[in-house]
Every structure is written in structure tokens, then in C-alpha cells.
């Protein structure tokens, strides 16, 4: 039941950023209310990211969120880069001090965080949408929301917008205070989740003349695959047969077994873009995760960046609320943005190397040169491995 309330921190959005921030602040003894516009079931079933960096997995574990991730997550020591019908293994762990990635679905992280929070009884309201935020530059910002209980409000010491790329937080800031940097790519990703045992042990990033393809997985019985498609594509044009045919064509080599096929249980098309909002703060409103930055998915960085943001933000809020010391909070935006721009650079590099351009053959020539450099130059492969495995924790 939602009535007019007061708390120390209101968190808008129950994605990985909002839920983890709520948990970290709970560990610091700070009261929070999380407000999420979707239902619990929707949030828990929303299929998205899958790759967790080495340092981010360690951080989740040390925060008490890693038990199931460690038991069920798949540890990968390499990835394949496939182009011109030939696969090349990038030995991530050999190239980077034995470190590896963990493949574990974002919705599983979200389920684990929701179970934790509901276990200790901290407020988490689903089906409650934030419609406006007021008083950012006062010491008692207020969030207005609408739910089955009607219109209500929560007043807090701080509000954190963890409400993703279509949220309300950024829009609540008066014009002129936040700058938006944006780049749109001429591709979307069509992603599927299939009841099909993966026929590869490691992820395959594939550049084919017809377009990009990615072979990933979620468990020994579920595969997750993506196709690069035109930005105006719709799912109606992609019946199951066409999706599998295109995946088989793009992923084909002379030497490997066919990809495993099975019933498609989830599908979606996601446009690719880069967005950075700066600064990640306006008065007592802070931004974290996709609310402040979007990366194209080719670098697998979005969820990792969301975790990295709140890892920095939680102790900063704790110092501000506990000791009235705002120093860390003042540094939060600049520190996060340095990492965010590095992730934008890496994700752009991966995107532009692996998605053939439909009409620009000069660009295509440069892409092939970049791919060859990764497999011919150990220092280039090492740099890719470091960025892929651990960019968000350094
Ligand atoms: P979100 O997960 O978007 O959560 C925001 C929440 O806020 C949502 O639940 C939303 O319903 C809620 N909300 C929005 N507006 C309001 C409102 N007004 N009131 C209340 N609640 C609101 N990242 C990786 O690291 N690795 C990958 O491999 C990867 N692959 C991806 C593949 C795909 C197809 C996609 C789409 C994304 C991928 N990402 C990946 C990106 C990753 O999923 C996001 O970066 C991540 O979800 C960001 O988490 P977040 O908590 O900031 O935002
Ligand atoms: C997955 C998603 C990505 O964006 C990526 O780069 C690698 C894997 C996945 O969903 O498994």
C-alpha cells in the first residue's frame, strides 16, 4: 500500500542498477524505497544482457548477491571471432592474467536481488510509475507517482534515477542543466532465446557479408542468439524459419557442426545507439545505469556499467547521509563518466568492426583490417581481452 511517505533515498526503477543500489544502501543501514512501473513478473522475465565481467562478478559475490551466479553461471575463458567463414579464438584468460567472464542472465541477477530485498522486507513497489520529480535543488526532493492506490508522493533526502533509457528522471531536469551526447548506428539487433542446447562452448562474434551474428547461451539447454538487422526491421518480417536460416548462413564455417535449433521462447528487436548524459547529477537527483548512458550491446557493457555506477554511488550516499560529507558524491559524476566514455569507445570499436556497412565499402575494408589486426597482433588481442573482461572495474 502506497501512501504519502518519507525515506532517505527514493530509487526509481528496479533494474540491476536500482535493485543493487537498494541492496548496497541496506548494507550501509540506509532506508530506501524502490518504485518500479512494471510488474514483478515482467521485470523478472525480461531477457537482456548475459555477460558479467570478472571484477563485477567478484563485486556481486562480495556484496552477497553471488551464490546462484557462482553455482549456475557459465565461466568462459575465451570468445571466438568469426569472419570470412573462419573462427579465431581469443584466449581471454591467457591474454589477461587468468581472468574470465561469467555468462549469467541479467534477469537472474534481477531475480536474486528481488528475493534478497523481499527477504529482509525493504520497500519495493511494483506497478507504480514515477510521473514527476520536484525540488531537486532543495534538501527534500519529492517524487510523484501513480499506482493502483492512486496518486501519491514520496519525499526523500536524495532521489536516484535508475529508470533506464525511457525513464522519467532525466526528463524532470529543467532544460540546460544536462547535456546529451548521442550516436545512432544504422543497425538493430534481433535477439532470440531458444530451447536448444548450445553447440558451442564459447560466445561467437561473427562478421558475415550479410550482417553481424552472435551466438551466446544461458544454460546447457538454452541458447541466446542475435542477428544484426536493418534499423527499420520488424518482427513480423522474421518468422522462425527465416531467423534460423539467416543464423545458419552467417555462422557457417567449413569445419564446425550446425547450430542447435529449437523452439524460440522469446524474441525482440533492439535499436543500437550510444547515449551519454552529463553530468550524472542535478541537485539531489543522481543518475545511474541506462538512465545516464547507453552503449551498443556489442561490447556487452551495459549491465556491467550499471553495477559499476552504483558501486561508486552507494558509499558516496552513505557518507553524505551518515556524516554529512558530500565529497564522494561531488566526485561521483566525473569518476563514472571517465569509465562510461571508455566503455563507449570500446563498444563503438566492437560494433564498427563486426557490423558490415550496407553501402560503404571503404568502411568495410577498414573493418576487415581491424579484425585481422586482432588475430595477427598479440598486443591488439590483449587490449581487446582486457576491455572485454574487466573494463568496468578498473
Ligand atoms: P533497466 O534494466 O532498463 O531498468 C530500469 C527500470 O526502470 C525498468 O525496470 C523500468 O521499467 C523502470 N522504469 C522506467 N521508467 C520508470 C518510471 N517512470 N517509474 C518507475 N520505474 C520506471 N549489458 C551487458 O552488460 N552485457 C550484455 O551482454 C548486454 N546485452 C544486452 C542485450 C540486449 C538485447 C539489450 C536490450 C541490452 C543489453 N545489455 C547488456 C544492456 C543492459 O541490459 C542494460 O544496460 C541494463 O539493463 C541497465 O540496467 P539499469 O538498471 O540501468 O536499467
Ligand atoms: C550477450 C549479449 C551481448 O550484448 C553480448 O555482447 C554478448 C552476449 C548475451 O545476451 O548473452
Short mmCIF file of C-alpha atoms and ligand atoms in Angstrom, two decimals:
data_model
loop_
_atom_site.label_atom_id
_atom_site.label_comp_id
_atom_site.label_asym_id
_atom_site.label_seq_id
_atom_site.Cartn_x
_atom_site.Cartn_y
_atom_site.Cartn_z
CA UNK A 1 0.00 0.00 0.00
CA UNK A 2 1.49 3.31 -1.08
CA UNK A 3 0.57 6.48 0.86
CA UNK A 4 2.44 9.78 1.21
CA UNK A 5 5.79 8.67 2.61
CA UNK A 6 9.25 9.83 3.59
CA UNK A 7 12.53 7.99 3.31
CA UNK A 8 16.25 8.68 2.96
CA UNK A 9 16.65 7.64 -0.68
CA UNK A 10 13.98 7.03 -3.32
CA UNK A 11 15.22 4.78 -6.11
CA UNK A 12 13.30 4.99 -9.38
CA UNK A 13 13.45 1.68 -11.29
CA UNK A 14 14.00 -1.96 -10.33
CA UNK A 15 16.54 -3.00 -12.95
CA UNK A 16 20.03 -4.14 -11.96
CA UNK A 17 21.12 -0.57 -11.07
CA UNK A 18 18.18 0.27 -8.80
CA UNK A 19 17.94 -3.11 -7.08
CA UNK A 20 21.66 -3.37 -6.41
CA UNK A 21 21.81 0.22 -5.14
CA UNK A 22 18.94 -0.58 -2.77
CA UNK A 23 20.83 -3.62 -1.50
CA UNK A 24 24.15 -1.77 -1.04
CA UNK A 25 22.39 1.03 0.85
CA UNK A 26 20.59 -1.55 3.01
CA UNK A 27 24.03 -2.93 3.93
CA UNK A 28 25.01 0.64 4.93
CA UNK A 29 21.91 0.94 7.15
CA UNK A 30 20.16 3.48 4.90
CA UNK A 31 16.41 3.41 4.28
CA UNK A 32 15.28 3.31 0.68
CA UNK A 33 12.06 2.89 -1.25
CA UNK A 34 12.27 1.39 -4.75
CA UNK A 35 9.49 2.26 -7.18
CA UNK A 36 9.07 0.25 -10.41
CA UNK A 37 6.46 0.89 -13.07
CA UNK A 38 6.32 -2.71 -14.32
CA UNK A 39 5.08 -5.83 -12.54
CA UNK A 40 7.45 -8.16 -10.68
CA UNK A 41 6.80 -10.90 -13.22
CA UNK A 42 7.63 -8.62 -16.15
CA UNK A 43 10.88 -7.43 -14.59
CA UNK A 44 11.96 -10.97 -13.71
CA UNK A 45 11.25 -12.35 -17.18
CA UNK A 46 12.72 -9.50 -19.26
CA UNK A 47 15.54 -11.14 -21.24
CA UNK A 48 18.52 -8.86 -21.78
CA UNK A 49 22.22 -8.93 -21.00
CA UNK A 50 24.23 -12.04 -20.33
CA UNK A 51 27.92 -11.28 -19.86
CA UNK A 52 29.28 -10.32 -16.44
CA UNK A 53 32.84 -9.03 -16.23
CA UNK A 54 35.41 -10.59 -13.89
CA UNK A 55 35.58 -7.71 -11.38
CA UNK A 56 31.83 -7.13 -11.49
CA UNK A 57 31.14 -10.81 -10.73
CA UNK A 58 33.56 -10.59 -7.77
CA UNK A 59 31.83 -7.45 -6.55
CA UNK A 60 28.38 -9.07 -6.76
CA UNK A 61 29.70 -12.03 -4.80
CA UNK A 62 31.31 -9.86 -2.11
CA UNK A 63 28.01 -7.95 -1.77
CA UNK A 64 26.15 -11.19 -1.01
CA UNK A 65 24.44 -11.46 -4.40
CA UNK A 66 26.63 -14.12 -5.98
CA UNK A 67 25.55 -17.51 -4.65
CA UNK A 68 23.38 -18.62 -7.57
CA UNK A 69 25.58 -16.78 -10.11
CA UNK A 70 28.60 -18.80 -8.93
CA UNK A 71 26.63 -22.06 -8.91
CA UNK A 72 24.80 -21.68 -12.23
CA UNK A 73 26.76 -19.09 -14.21
CA UNK A 74 28.95 -20.37 -17.05
CA UNK A 75 32.60 -19.32 -16.75
CA UNK A 76 34.14 -18.62 -20.16
CA UNK A 77 37.88 -18.31 -20.73
CA UNK A 78 37.68 -17.25 -24.37
CA UNK A 79 35.46 -15.97 -27.19
CA UNK A 80 35.51 -16.67 -30.90
CA UNK A 81 35.78 -14.02 -33.57
CA UNK A 82 34.43 -15.46 -36.82
CA UNK A 83 34.84 -13.80 -40.20
CA UNK A 84 35.17 -14.96 -43.81
CA UNK A 85 33.89 -18.34 -42.64
CA UNK A 86 36.84 -18.95 -40.30
CA UNK A 87 36.84 -18.90 -36.49
CA UNK A 88 39.64 -17.39 -34.43
CA UNK A 89 39.77 -17.95 -30.68
CA UNK A 90 40.61 -15.01 -28.46
CA UNK A 91 42.02 -16.69 -25.36
CA UNK A 92 40.76 -14.13 -22.84
CA UNK A 93 42.26 -15.76 -19.75
CA UNK A 94 45.66 -16.41 -21.31
CA UNK A 95 45.80 -12.85 -22.56
CA UNK A 96 44.67 -11.35 -19.25
CA UNK A 97 46.09 -12.84 -16.07
CA UNK A 98 43.82 -15.89 -15.94
CA UNK A 99 40.67 -13.77 -15.71
CA UNK A 100 37.36 -14.90 -17.21
CA UNK A 101 33.80 -13.70 -17.81
CA UNK A 102 30.64 -15.24 -16.35
CA UNK A 103 27.65 -15.84 -18.60
CA UNK A 104 24.59 -15.42 -16.35
CA UNK A 105 21.35 -13.79 -17.46
CA UNK A 106 20.56 -10.29 -16.29
CA UNK A 107 17.06 -11.43 -15.30
CA UNK A 108 18.63 -13.99 -12.97
CA UNK A 109 20.64 -11.22 -11.27
CA UNK A 110 17.39 -9.26 -11.00
CA UNK A 111 15.53 -12.27 -9.52
CA UNK A 112 18.32 -12.79 -6.97
CA UNK A 113 18.22 -9.12 -5.93
CA UNK A 114 14.42 -9.06 -5.62
CA UNK A 115 14.45 -12.24 -3.50
CA UNK A 116 17.10 -10.72 -1.20
CA UNK A 117 15.18 -7.47 -0.75
CA UNK A 118 11.84 -9.16 -0.18
CA UNK A 119 13.66 -11.47 2.28
CA UNK A 120 14.61 -8.56 4.54
CA UNK A 121 11.36 -6.73 3.93
CA UNK A 122 12.63 -3.44 2.47
CA UNK A 123 10.02 -1.49 0.44
CA UNK A 124 9.84 -2.40 -3.24
CA UNK A 125 6.72 -1.25 -5.08
CA UNK A 126 5.89 -2.75 -8.46
CA UNK A 127 3.24 -1.36 -10.83
CA UNK A 128 3.99 2.13 -9.51
CA UNK A 129 5.12 4.71 -12.06
CA UNK A 130 7.01 7.87 -11.22
CA UNK A 131 5.36 10.72 -13.12
CA UNK A 132 7.44 13.66 -11.91
CA UNK A 133 10.26 14.69 -9.62
CA UNK A 134 10.31 18.08 -7.93
CA UNK A 135 12.53 20.08 -5.61
CA UNK A 136 15.83 18.73 -6.99
CA UNK A 137 17.80 21.68 -5.64
CA UNK A 138 16.14 21.70 -2.21
CA UNK A 139 17.14 19.31 0.59
CA UNK A 140 13.84 17.41 0.31
CA UNK A 141 13.22 16.36 -3.32
CA UNK A 142 9.84 14.76 -3.93
CA UNK A 143 8.81 12.03 -6.31
CA UNK A 144 5.21 11.83 -7.52
CA UNK A 145 3.85 8.52 -8.62
CA UNK A 146 0.75 6.76 -9.78
CA UNK A 147 -0.30 3.21 -8.92
CA UNK A 148 -3.46 1.18 -8.19
CA UNK A 149 -3.60 3.12 -4.91
CA UNK A 150 -3.95 6.37 -6.91
CA UNK A 151 -1.64 9.38 -6.99
CA UNK A 152 0.82 9.72 -4.17
CA UNK A 153 4.24 11.14 -3.34
CA UNK A 154 7.46 10.27 -1.52
CA UNK A 155 9.82 12.87 -0.08
CA UNK A 156 13.47 11.97 0.50
CA UNK A 157 16.95 13.30 1.12
CA UNK A 158 18.08 12.07 -2.29
CA UNK A 159 16.42 10.60 -5.39
CA UNK A 160 18.32 8.26 -7.69
CA UNK A 161 17.10 7.78 -11.26
CA UNK A 162 17.84 4.15 -12.14
CA UNK A 163 14.94 4.17 -14.57
CA UNK A 164 16.65 3.14 -17.77
CA UNK A 165 16.69 4.76 -21.17
CA UNK A 166 12.97 5.66 -21.22
CA UNK A 167 12.66 6.81 -17.63
CA UNK A 168 11.29 9.95 -16.00
CA UNK A 169 14.36 11.16 -14.10
CA UNK A 170 16.31 12.87 -16.89
CA UNK A 171 13.14 14.47 -18.26
CA UNK A 172 12.39 16.02 -14.85
CA UNK A 173 15.50 18.23 -15.02
CA UNK A 174 14.89 21.74 -16.38
CA UNK A 175 16.43 22.36 -19.82
CA UNK A 176 20.05 23.49 -19.98
CA UNK A 177 21.47 21.58 -17.00
CA UNK A 178 22.21 18.17 -18.55
CA UNK A 179 23.99 17.67 -21.84
CA UNK A 180 23.04 14.73 -24.03
CA UNK A 181 25.62 13.17 -26.37
CA UNK A 182 24.14 10.69 -28.84
CA UNK A 183 25.10 8.50 -31.76
CA UNK A 184 22.68 6.28 -33.67
CA UNK A 185 24.02 3.27 -35.60
CA UNK A 186 22.44 2.04 -38.83
CA UNK A 187 21.60 -1.38 -37.27
CA UNK A 188 19.35 -3.08 -34.76
CA UNK A 189 19.80 -6.44 -33.05
CA UNK A 190 17.16 -9.13 -33.41
CA UNK A 191 17.63 -11.34 -30.34
CA UNK A 192 16.12 -14.74 -29.59
CA UNK A 193 16.14 -17.13 -26.66
CA UNK A 194 15.68 -20.74 -27.79
CA UNK A 195 15.08 -24.07 -26.06
CA UNK A 196 18.15 -25.51 -27.76
CA UNK A 197 21.35 -26.85 -26.19
CA UNK A 198 24.25 -24.64 -27.32
CA UNK A 199 26.52 -26.38 -29.82
CA UNK A 200 29.43 -24.11 -28.96
CA UNK A 201 31.26 -23.76 -25.66
CA UNK A 202 32.16 -20.09 -26.05
CA UNK A 203 30.45 -17.00 -27.43
CA UNK A 204 30.89 -16.40 -31.15
CA UNK A 205 31.00 -12.85 -32.50
CA UNK A 206 30.60 -13.20 -36.26
CA UNK A 207 31.02 -10.77 -39.14
CA UNK A 208 29.46 -12.03 -42.34
CA UNK A 209 28.92 -10.08 -45.56
CA UNK A 210 25.14 -10.38 -44.90
CA UNK A 211 25.50 -8.91 -41.41
CA UNK A 212 26.52 -9.50 -37.82
CA UNK A 213 25.61 -12.61 -35.79
CA UNK A 214 26.25 -13.54 -32.16
CA UNK A 215 25.96 -16.98 -30.63
CA UNK A 216 25.53 -16.92 -26.87
CA UNK A 217 23.81 -19.09 -24.29
CA UNK A 218 22.11 -19.07 -20.92
CA UNK A 219 22.37 -22.66 -19.71
CA UNK A 220 23.18 -26.17 -21.01
CA UNK A 221 19.67 -26.23 -22.56
CA UNK A 222 19.11 -22.63 -23.68
CA UNK A 223 20.79 -20.67 -26.47
CA UNK A 224 20.68 -16.91 -26.94
CA UNK A 225 21.40 -15.68 -30.46
CA UNK A 226 21.42 -12.31 -32.18
CA UNK A 227 21.31 -11.06 -35.77
CA UNK A 228 22.32 -7.59 -36.90
CA UNK A 229 19.37 -6.27 -38.96
CA UNK A 230 18.35 -3.01 -40.62
CA UNK A 231 17.11 -0.39 -38.14
CA UNK A 232 13.59 -0.36 -39.65
CA UNK A 233 13.08 -4.15 -39.39
CA UNK A 234 10.04 -5.50 -37.53
CA UNK A 235 9.47 -8.93 -36.03
CA UNK A 236 6.58 -9.66 -38.48
CA UNK A 237 9.16 -9.97 -41.24
CA UNK A 238 11.10 -12.60 -39.28
CA UNK A 239 9.24 -15.90 -38.90
CA UNK A 240 11.21 -18.63 -37.07
CA UNK A 241 12.40 -20.33 -40.27
CA UNK A 242 13.89 -17.12 -41.61
CA UNK A 243 15.68 -16.38 -38.33
CA UNK A 244 17.29 -19.85 -38.20
CA UNK A 245 18.17 -19.81 -41.90
CA UNK A 246 19.91 -16.47 -41.53
CA UNK A 247 21.77 -17.55 -38.39
CA UNK A 248 22.93 -20.76 -40.10
CA UNK A 249 24.11 -18.82 -43.17
CA UNK A 250 26.01 -16.18 -41.24
CA UNK A 251 27.57 -18.54 -38.71
CA UNK A 252 28.60 -21.22 -41.24
CA UNK A 253 32.22 -22.40 -41.48
CA UNK A 254 33.82 -25.34 -43.26
CA UNK A 255 34.70 -27.07 -40.02
CA UNK A 256 32.01 -26.65 -37.40
CA UNK A 257 28.81 -28.52 -36.61
CA UNK A 258 25.46 -26.89 -37.38
CA UNK A 259 23.97 -24.65 -34.75
CA UNK A 260 21.44 -26.35 -32.47
CA UNK A 261 17.87 -25.28 -33.21
CA UNK A 262 14.75 -25.46 -31.06
CA UNK A 263 11.57 -23.61 -30.10
CA UNK A 264 12.06 -19.84 -29.81
CA UNK A 265 10.67 -18.76 -26.43
CA UNK A 266 11.49 -15.06 -26.55
CA UNK A 267 12.33 -12.56 -29.27
CA UNK A 268 12.86 -8.83 -29.65
CA UNK A 269 14.46 -6.11 -31.75
CA UNK A 270 16.68 -3.53 -30.09
CA UNK A 271 17.98 -0.43 -31.87
CA UNK A 272 21.68 0.28 -31.38
CA UNK A 273 22.77 3.60 -30.04
CA UNK A 274 25.20 5.37 -27.77
CA UNK A 275 23.98 7.99 -25.30
CA UNK A 276 25.83 9.83 -22.55
CA UNK A 277 24.09 12.28 -20.21
CA UNK A 278 26.41 14.63 -18.35
CA UNK A 279 26.69 15.40 -15.54
CA UNK A 280 25.05 12.41 -13.87
CA UNK A 281 23.60 14.68 -11.21
CA UNK A 282 21.29 17.65 -10.81
CA UNK A 283 20.98 18.91 -7.23
CA UNK A 284 19.78 15.97 -5.13
CA UNK A 285 18.86 13.84 -8.13
CA UNK A 286 21.57 11.35 -9.10
CA UNK A 287 21.53 9.17 -12.23
CA UNK A 288 22.86 5.63 -12.59
CA UNK A 289 22.89 2.90 -15.25
CA UNK A 290 20.99 3.20 -18.53
CA UNK A 291 19.25 6.35 -17.25
CA UNK A 292 22.59 8.11 -17.76
CA UNK A 293 24.23 6.15 -20.56
CA UNK A 294 23.50 3.60 -23.28
CA UNK A 295 26.17 1.58 -25.05
CA UNK A 296 25.65 -0.51 -28.17
CA UNK A 297 25.45 -4.16 -26.98
CA UNK A 298 28.41 -5.47 -29.00
CA UNK A 299 30.82 -4.85 -26.11
CA UNK A 300 28.48 -6.46 -23.50
CA UNK A 301 28.98 -3.49 -21.19
CA UNK A 302 25.52 -2.10 -20.26
CA UNK A 303 24.75 -4.14 -17.16
CA UNK A 304 28.38 -4.02 -16.03
CA UNK A 305 28.37 -0.22 -16.18
CA UNK A 306 25.11 -0.11 -14.22
CA UNK A 307 26.73 -2.16 -11.45
CA UNK A 308 29.90 -0.05 -11.56
CA UNK A 309 27.87 3.17 -11.14
CA UNK A 310 26.06 2.06 -8.02
CA UNK A 311 29.20 0.53 -6.56
CA UNK A 312 30.56 4.10 -6.51
CA UNK A 313 27.29 5.79 -5.60
CA UNK A 314 26.33 3.71 -2.54
CA UNK A 315 29.31 4.68 -0.32
CA UNK A 316 29.01 8.29 -1.57
CA UNK A 317 25.36 8.46 -0.47
CA UNK A 318 26.22 6.74 2.80
CA UNK A 319 28.89 9.37 3.57
CA UNK A 320 26.53 12.21 2.65
CA UNK A 321 23.68 10.86 4.77
CA UNK A 322 25.71 9.45 7.67
CA UNK A 323 28.47 12.03 8.11
CA UNK A 324 27.09 14.97 6.09
CA UNK A 325 30.19 14.58 3.95
CA UNK A 326 29.35 15.26 0.28
CA UNK A 327 32.90 14.91 -1.08
CA UNK A 328 32.42 11.48 -2.66
CA UNK A 329 29.06 12.49 -4.04
CA UNK A 330 30.63 15.51 -5.71
CA UNK A 331 33.16 13.23 -7.43
CA UNK A 332 30.59 10.64 -8.50
CA UNK A 333 29.65 12.03 -11.89
CA UNK A 334 33.20 12.77 -13.11
CA UNK A 335 34.50 9.41 -11.93
CA UNK A 336 31.67 7.46 -13.52
CA UNK A 337 31.82 9.38 -16.76
CA UNK A 338 35.51 8.54 -17.29
CA UNK A 339 34.59 4.85 -17.22
CA UNK A 340 31.45 5.42 -19.30
CA UNK A 341 33.38 7.10 -22.11
CA UNK A 342 35.91 4.25 -22.11
CA UNK A 343 33.03 1.81 -22.45
CA UNK A 344 31.53 3.89 -25.25
CA UNK A 345 34.87 3.79 -27.07
CA UNK A 346 35.22 0.02 -26.70
CA UNK A 347 31.59 -0.70 -27.62
CA UNK A 348 31.86 1.54 -30.68
CA UNK A 349 35.08 -0.21 -31.70
CA UNK A 350 33.48 -3.66 -31.40
CA UNK A 351 30.32 -2.51 -33.18
CA UNK A 352 32.13 -0.92 -36.07
CA UNK A 353 34.46 -3.89 -36.50
CA UNK A 354 31.71 -6.51 -36.65
CA UNK A 355 28.74 -4.95 -38.49
CA UNK A 356 29.38 -4.74 -42.23
CA UNK A 357 28.22 -1.46 -43.63
CA UNK A 358 25.43 -1.86 -46.21
CA UNK A 359 26.82 0.70 -48.65
CA UNK A 360 30.24 1.95 -47.56
CA UNK A 361 32.93 -0.39 -48.89
CA UNK A 362 35.74 1.82 -47.64
CA UNK A 363 34.36 1.27 -44.13
CA UNK A 364 34.15 -2.46 -44.85
CA UNK A 365 37.82 -2.54 -45.84
CA UNK A 366 38.78 -0.84 -42.60
CA UNK A 367 36.67 -3.34 -40.63
CA UNK A 368 38.47 -6.29 -42.17
CA UNK A 369 41.85 -4.70 -41.43
CA UNK A 370 40.80 -4.25 -37.79
CA UNK A 371 39.69 -7.87 -37.48
CA UNK A 372 42.95 -9.12 -38.99
CA UNK A 373 44.89 -6.96 -36.60
CA UNK A 374 43.17 -8.59 -33.62
CA UNK A 375 44.24 -12.06 -34.74
CA UNK A 376 47.69 -11.09 -36.02
CA UNK A 377 48.81 -8.74 -33.25
CA UNK A 378 49.03 -10.10 -29.73
CA UNK A 379 49.02 -6.62 -28.20
CA UNK A 380 45.75 -5.78 -30.00
CA UNK A 381 44.20 -9.07 -28.86
CA UNK A 382 45.42 -8.39 -25.31
CA UNK A 383 43.83 -4.96 -25.33
CA UNK A 384 40.52 -6.41 -26.57
CA UNK A 385 40.68 -9.11 -23.87
CA UNK A 386 41.33 -6.62 -21.05
CA UNK A 387 38.48 -4.39 -22.17
CA UNK A 388 36.07 -7.28 -22.70
CA UNK A 389 36.85 -9.00 -19.40
CA UNK A 390 37.26 -6.12 -16.99
CA UNK A 391 36.77 -2.60 -18.34
CA UNK A 392 34.14 -1.59 -15.76
CA UNK A 393 36.21 -2.43 -12.68
CA UNK A 394 39.39 -0.54 -13.42
P1 LIG B 1 16.98 -1.11 -16.75
O1 LIG B 1 17.35 -2.55 -16.65
O2 LIG B 1 16.41 -0.62 -18.03
O3 LIG B 1 15.97 -0.81 -15.55
C1 LIG B 1 15.25 0.40 -15.48
C2 LIG B 1 13.93 0.13 -14.76
O4 LIG B 1 13.25 1.35 -14.52
C3 LIG B 1 13.00 -0.73 -15.58
O5 LIG B 1 12.59 -1.86 -14.85
C4 LIG B 1 11.85 0.20 -15.93
O6 LIG B 1 10.60 -0.48 -16.05
C5 LIG B 1 11.87 1.17 -14.76
N1 LIG B 1 11.26 2.47 -15.03
C6 LIG B 1 11.40 3.24 -16.15
N2 LIG B 1 10.70 4.37 -16.03
C7 LIG B 1 10.11 4.35 -14.82
C8 LIG B 1 9.24 5.24 -14.12
N3 LIG B 1 8.84 6.40 -14.66
N4 LIG B 1 8.80 4.89 -12.88
C9 LIG B 1 9.19 3.71 -12.30
N5 LIG B 1 10.00 2.82 -12.93
C10 LIG B 1 10.46 3.14 -14.16
N6 LIG B 1 24.60 -5.28 -20.97
C11 LIG B 1 25.68 -6.03 -20.57
O7 LIG B 1 26.38 -5.64 -19.62
N7 LIG B 1 26.02 -7.21 -21.19
C12 LIG B 1 25.27 -7.69 -22.21
O8 LIG B 1 25.58 -8.79 -22.68
C13 LIG B 1 24.13 -6.92 -22.67
N8 LIG B 1 23.33 -7.37 -23.67
C14 LIG B 1 22.15 -6.70 -23.95
C15 LIG B 1 21.32 -7.22 -24.91
C16 LIG B 1 20.11 -6.58 -25.20
C17 LIG B 1 19.20 -7.16 -26.25
C18 LIG B 1 19.74 -5.38 -24.50
C19 LIG B 1 18.42 -4.69 -24.77
C20 LIG B 1 20.58 -4.85 -23.55
C21 LIG B 1 21.78 -5.49 -23.27
N9 LIG B 1 22.65 -5.00 -22.30
C22 LIG B 1 23.80 -5.70 -21.99
C23 LIG B 1 22.34 -3.75 -21.62
C24 LIG B 1 21.71 -3.99 -20.25
O9 LIG B 1 20.59 -4.82 -20.37
C25 LIG B 1 21.33 -2.64 -19.64
O10 LIG B 1 22.47 -1.82 -19.67
C26 LIG B 1 20.82 -2.79 -18.20
O11 LIG B 1 19.51 -3.30 -18.20
C27 LIG B 1 20.87 -1.46 -17.44
O12 LIG B 1 20.29 -1.61 -16.18
P2 LIG B 1 19.51 -0.43 -15.50
O13 LIG B 1 19.10 -0.95 -14.16
O14 LIG B 1 20.28 0.82 -15.59
O15 LIG B 1 18.22 -0.18 -16.43
C1 LIG B 2 25.04 -11.35 -24.86
C2 LIG B 2 24.68 -10.05 -25.15
C3 LIG B 2 25.63 -9.19 -25.66
O1 LIG B 2 25.32 -7.91 -25.92
C4 LIG B 2 26.94 -9.61 -25.88
O2 LIG B 2 27.85 -8.75 -26.39
C5 LIG B 2 27.29 -10.92 -25.57
C6 LIG B 2 26.32 -11.79 -25.06
C7 LIG B 2 24.00 -12.27 -24.31
O3 LIG B 2 22.85 -11.85 -24.20
O4 LIG B 2 24.33 -13.41 -23.97
#
